[in-house]
Short mmCIF file of C-alpha atoms in Angstrom, two decimals:
data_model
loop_
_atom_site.label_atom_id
_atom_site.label_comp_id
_atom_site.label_asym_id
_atom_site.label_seq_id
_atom_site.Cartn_x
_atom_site.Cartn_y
_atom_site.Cartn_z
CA UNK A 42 224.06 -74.58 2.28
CA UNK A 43 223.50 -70.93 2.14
CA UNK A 44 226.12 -69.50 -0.37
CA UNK A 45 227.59 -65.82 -0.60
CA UNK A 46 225.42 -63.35 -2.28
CA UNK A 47 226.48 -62.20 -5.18
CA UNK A 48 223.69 -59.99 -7.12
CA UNK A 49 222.54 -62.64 -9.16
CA UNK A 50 219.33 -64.60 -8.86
CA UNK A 51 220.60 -68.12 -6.96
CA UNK A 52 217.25 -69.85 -7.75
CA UNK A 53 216.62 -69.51 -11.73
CA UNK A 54 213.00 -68.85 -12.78
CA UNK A 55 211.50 -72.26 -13.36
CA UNK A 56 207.82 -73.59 -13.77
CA UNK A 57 207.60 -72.93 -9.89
CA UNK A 58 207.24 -69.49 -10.02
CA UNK A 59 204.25 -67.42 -10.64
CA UNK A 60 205.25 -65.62 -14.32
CA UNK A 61 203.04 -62.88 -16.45
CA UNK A 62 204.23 -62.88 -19.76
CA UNK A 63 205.77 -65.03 -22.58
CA UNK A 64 208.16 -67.53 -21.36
CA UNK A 65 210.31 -66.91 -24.44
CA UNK A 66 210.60 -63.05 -23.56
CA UNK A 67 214.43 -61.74 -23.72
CA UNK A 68 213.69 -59.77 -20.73
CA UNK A 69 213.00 -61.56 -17.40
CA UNK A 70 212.45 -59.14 -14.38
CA UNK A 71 211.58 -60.56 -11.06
CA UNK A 72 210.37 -59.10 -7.95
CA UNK A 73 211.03 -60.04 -4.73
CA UNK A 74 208.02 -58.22 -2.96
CA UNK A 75 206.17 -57.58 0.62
CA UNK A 76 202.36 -56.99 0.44
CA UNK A 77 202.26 -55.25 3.45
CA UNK A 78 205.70 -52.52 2.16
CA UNK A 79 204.39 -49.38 1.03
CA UNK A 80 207.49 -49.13 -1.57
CA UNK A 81 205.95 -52.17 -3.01
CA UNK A 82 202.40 -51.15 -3.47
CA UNK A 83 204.09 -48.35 -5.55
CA UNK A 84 206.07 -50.63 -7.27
CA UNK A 85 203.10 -52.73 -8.28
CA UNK A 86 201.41 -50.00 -10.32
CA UNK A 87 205.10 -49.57 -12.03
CA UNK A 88 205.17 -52.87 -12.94
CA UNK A 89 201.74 -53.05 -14.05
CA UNK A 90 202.31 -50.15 -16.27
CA UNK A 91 205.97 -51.78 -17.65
CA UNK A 92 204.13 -54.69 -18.42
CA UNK A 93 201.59 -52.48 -20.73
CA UNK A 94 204.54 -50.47 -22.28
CA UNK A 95 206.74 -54.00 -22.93
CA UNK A 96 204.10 -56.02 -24.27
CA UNK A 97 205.83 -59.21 -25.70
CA UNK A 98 209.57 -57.77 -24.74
CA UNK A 99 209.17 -58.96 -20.89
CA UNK A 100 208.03 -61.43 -18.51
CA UNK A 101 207.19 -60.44 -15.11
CA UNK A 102 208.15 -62.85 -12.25
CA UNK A 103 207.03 -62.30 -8.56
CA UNK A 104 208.63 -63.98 -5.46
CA UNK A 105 207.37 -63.29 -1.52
CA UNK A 106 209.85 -61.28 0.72
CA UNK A 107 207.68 -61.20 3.41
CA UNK A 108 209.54 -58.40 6.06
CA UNK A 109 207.78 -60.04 9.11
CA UNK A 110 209.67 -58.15 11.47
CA UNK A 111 208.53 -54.51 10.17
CA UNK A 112 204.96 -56.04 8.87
CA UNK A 113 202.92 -58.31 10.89
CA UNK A 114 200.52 -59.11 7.79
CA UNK A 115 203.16 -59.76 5.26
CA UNK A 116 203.46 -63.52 5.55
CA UNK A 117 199.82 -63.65 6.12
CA UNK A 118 199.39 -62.27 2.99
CA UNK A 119 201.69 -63.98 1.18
CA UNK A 120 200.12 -67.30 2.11
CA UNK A 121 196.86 -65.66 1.30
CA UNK A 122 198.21 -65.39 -2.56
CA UNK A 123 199.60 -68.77 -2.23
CA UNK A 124 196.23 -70.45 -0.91
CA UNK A 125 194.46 -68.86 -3.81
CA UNK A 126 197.37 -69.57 -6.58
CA UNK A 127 196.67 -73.47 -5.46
CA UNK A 128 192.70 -72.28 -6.75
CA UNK A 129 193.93 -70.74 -10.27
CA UNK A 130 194.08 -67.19 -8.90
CA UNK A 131 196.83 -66.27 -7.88
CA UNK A 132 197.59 -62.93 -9.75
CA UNK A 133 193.91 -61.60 -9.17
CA UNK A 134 194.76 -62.01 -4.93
CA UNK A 135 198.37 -60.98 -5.86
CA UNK A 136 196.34 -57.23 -7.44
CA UNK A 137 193.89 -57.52 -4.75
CA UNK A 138 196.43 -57.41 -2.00
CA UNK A 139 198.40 -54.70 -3.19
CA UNK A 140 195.87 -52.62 -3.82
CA UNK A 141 194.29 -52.99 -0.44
CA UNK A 142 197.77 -53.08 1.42
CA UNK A 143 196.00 -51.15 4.43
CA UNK A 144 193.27 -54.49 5.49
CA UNK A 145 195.55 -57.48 5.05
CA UNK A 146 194.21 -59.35 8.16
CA UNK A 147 192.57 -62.47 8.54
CA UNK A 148 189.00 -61.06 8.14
CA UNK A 149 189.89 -59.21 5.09
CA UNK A 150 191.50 -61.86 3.52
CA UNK A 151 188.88 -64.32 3.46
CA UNK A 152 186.44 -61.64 2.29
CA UNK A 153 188.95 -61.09 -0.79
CA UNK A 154 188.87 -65.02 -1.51
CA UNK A 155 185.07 -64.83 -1.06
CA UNK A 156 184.85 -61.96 -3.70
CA UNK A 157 187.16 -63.95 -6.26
CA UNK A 158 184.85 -66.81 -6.12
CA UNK A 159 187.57 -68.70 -4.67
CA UNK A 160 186.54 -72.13 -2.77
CA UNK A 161 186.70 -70.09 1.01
CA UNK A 162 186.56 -72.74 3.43
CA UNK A 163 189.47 -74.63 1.40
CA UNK A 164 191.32 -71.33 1.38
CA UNK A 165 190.64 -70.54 5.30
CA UNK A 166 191.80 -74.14 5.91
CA UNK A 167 195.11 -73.27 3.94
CA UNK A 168 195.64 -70.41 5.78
CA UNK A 169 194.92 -72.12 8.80
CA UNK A 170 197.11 -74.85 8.39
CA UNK A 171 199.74 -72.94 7.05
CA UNK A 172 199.96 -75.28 3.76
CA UNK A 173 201.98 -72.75 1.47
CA UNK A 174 204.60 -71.09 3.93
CA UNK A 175 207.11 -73.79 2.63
CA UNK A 176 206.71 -72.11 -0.62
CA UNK A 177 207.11 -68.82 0.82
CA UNK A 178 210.44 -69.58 2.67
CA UNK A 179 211.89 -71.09 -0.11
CA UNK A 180 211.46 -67.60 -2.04
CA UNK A 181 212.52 -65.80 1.17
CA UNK A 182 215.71 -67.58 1.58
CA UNK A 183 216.31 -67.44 -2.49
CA UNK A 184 216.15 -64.32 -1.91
CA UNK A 185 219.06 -63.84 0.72
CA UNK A 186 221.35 -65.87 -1.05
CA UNK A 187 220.57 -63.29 -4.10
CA UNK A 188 221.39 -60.44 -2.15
CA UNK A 189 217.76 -59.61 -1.18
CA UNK A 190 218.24 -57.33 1.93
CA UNK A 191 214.73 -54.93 1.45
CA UNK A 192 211.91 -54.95 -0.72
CA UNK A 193 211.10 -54.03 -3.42
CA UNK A 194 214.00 -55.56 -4.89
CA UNK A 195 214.51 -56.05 -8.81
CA UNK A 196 216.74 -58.44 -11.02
CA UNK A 197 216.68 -57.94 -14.71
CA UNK A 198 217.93 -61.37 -16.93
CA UNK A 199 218.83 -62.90 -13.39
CA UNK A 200 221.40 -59.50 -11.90
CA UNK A 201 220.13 -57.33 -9.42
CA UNK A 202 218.55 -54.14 -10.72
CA UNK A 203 220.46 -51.60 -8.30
CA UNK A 204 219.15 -48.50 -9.92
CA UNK A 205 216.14 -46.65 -8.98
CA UNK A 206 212.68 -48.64 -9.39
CA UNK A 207 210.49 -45.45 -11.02
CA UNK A 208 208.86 -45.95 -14.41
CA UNK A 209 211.67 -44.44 -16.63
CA UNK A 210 214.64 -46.00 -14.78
CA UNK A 211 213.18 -49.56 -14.95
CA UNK A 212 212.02 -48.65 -19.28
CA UNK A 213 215.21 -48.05 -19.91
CA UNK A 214 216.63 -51.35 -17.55
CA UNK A 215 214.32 -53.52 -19.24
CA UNK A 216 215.59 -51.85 -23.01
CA UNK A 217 218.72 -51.99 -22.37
CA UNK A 218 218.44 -55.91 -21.43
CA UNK A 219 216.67 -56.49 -24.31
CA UNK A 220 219.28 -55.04 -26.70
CA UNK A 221 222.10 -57.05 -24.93
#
């Protein structure tokens, strides 16, 4: 049943997601994110930098939006972090990817498992096979019934973050959460 969007996370963070960051943080922000969306390969380095400047005050949560129709490689991608998040590694191919938006293909993505010491022909059987996109539509169509209509999109202790997604703007989000 797909229910009316409303702002607010439908799918609460839960042991399924991938999380940086105490789980006991008063600040929660998730991410739902396209490897292959320029806005979110800026995004990344913001977040990275939030999660330096936050320390202990935030957890950081990350969920595939993968825009399919605008990015060919997106889902690709996507599965490519899943495949290696099944190996322990999912953050260092979630990094990877974002900071190599411009070669997501096939080729390139086994040479990124290769270079993580990730188990490759288990990986390039996953990808194959398509063994994670299960995972990844269950975060795409979480994120629809949030109110997920582009990427990057932010939610801050479960509400949409509909301010601007630049370093200051998302500080002073995150404080202002935390002081609630």
């Amino acid at each position: 049943m797909i229910t009316t969007a409303t702002g607010e996370l439908s799918l609460p963070v839960s042991d399924r997601d991938h999380i940086r960051g105490p789980k006991n943080a008063p600040v929660t922000l998730v991410e739902y994110g396209d490897y292959e969306c320029p806005y979110c390969g800026r995004a990344h380095f913001i977040v990275k930098e939030l999660q330096q400047l936050t320390g202990d005050l935030m957890r950081f949560v990350y969920r595939h939006f993968p825009l399919i129709s605008m990015h060919p490689y997106a889902e690709q991608a996507a599965e490519a972090a899943e495949a290696a998040g099944a190996q322990g590694k999912f953050w260092e191919m979630h990094n990877h990817l974002f900071e190599h938006q411009q070669a997501l293909d096939r080729k390139h993505l086994i040479e990124y498992a290769a270079n993580l010491g990730l188990d490759v022909p288990r990986f390039s059987h996953e990808l194959a096979e398509h063994a994670h996109v299960a995972r990844i539509r269950e975060d795409l169509l979480s994120g629809i019934q949030s109110g997920v209509n582009g990427t990057p999109t932010f939610f801050i202790n479960g509400v949409r973050h509909d301010g601007s997604y630049d370093l200051r703007s998302l500080l002073a989000a995150i404080e202002n959460a935390a002081e609630s």
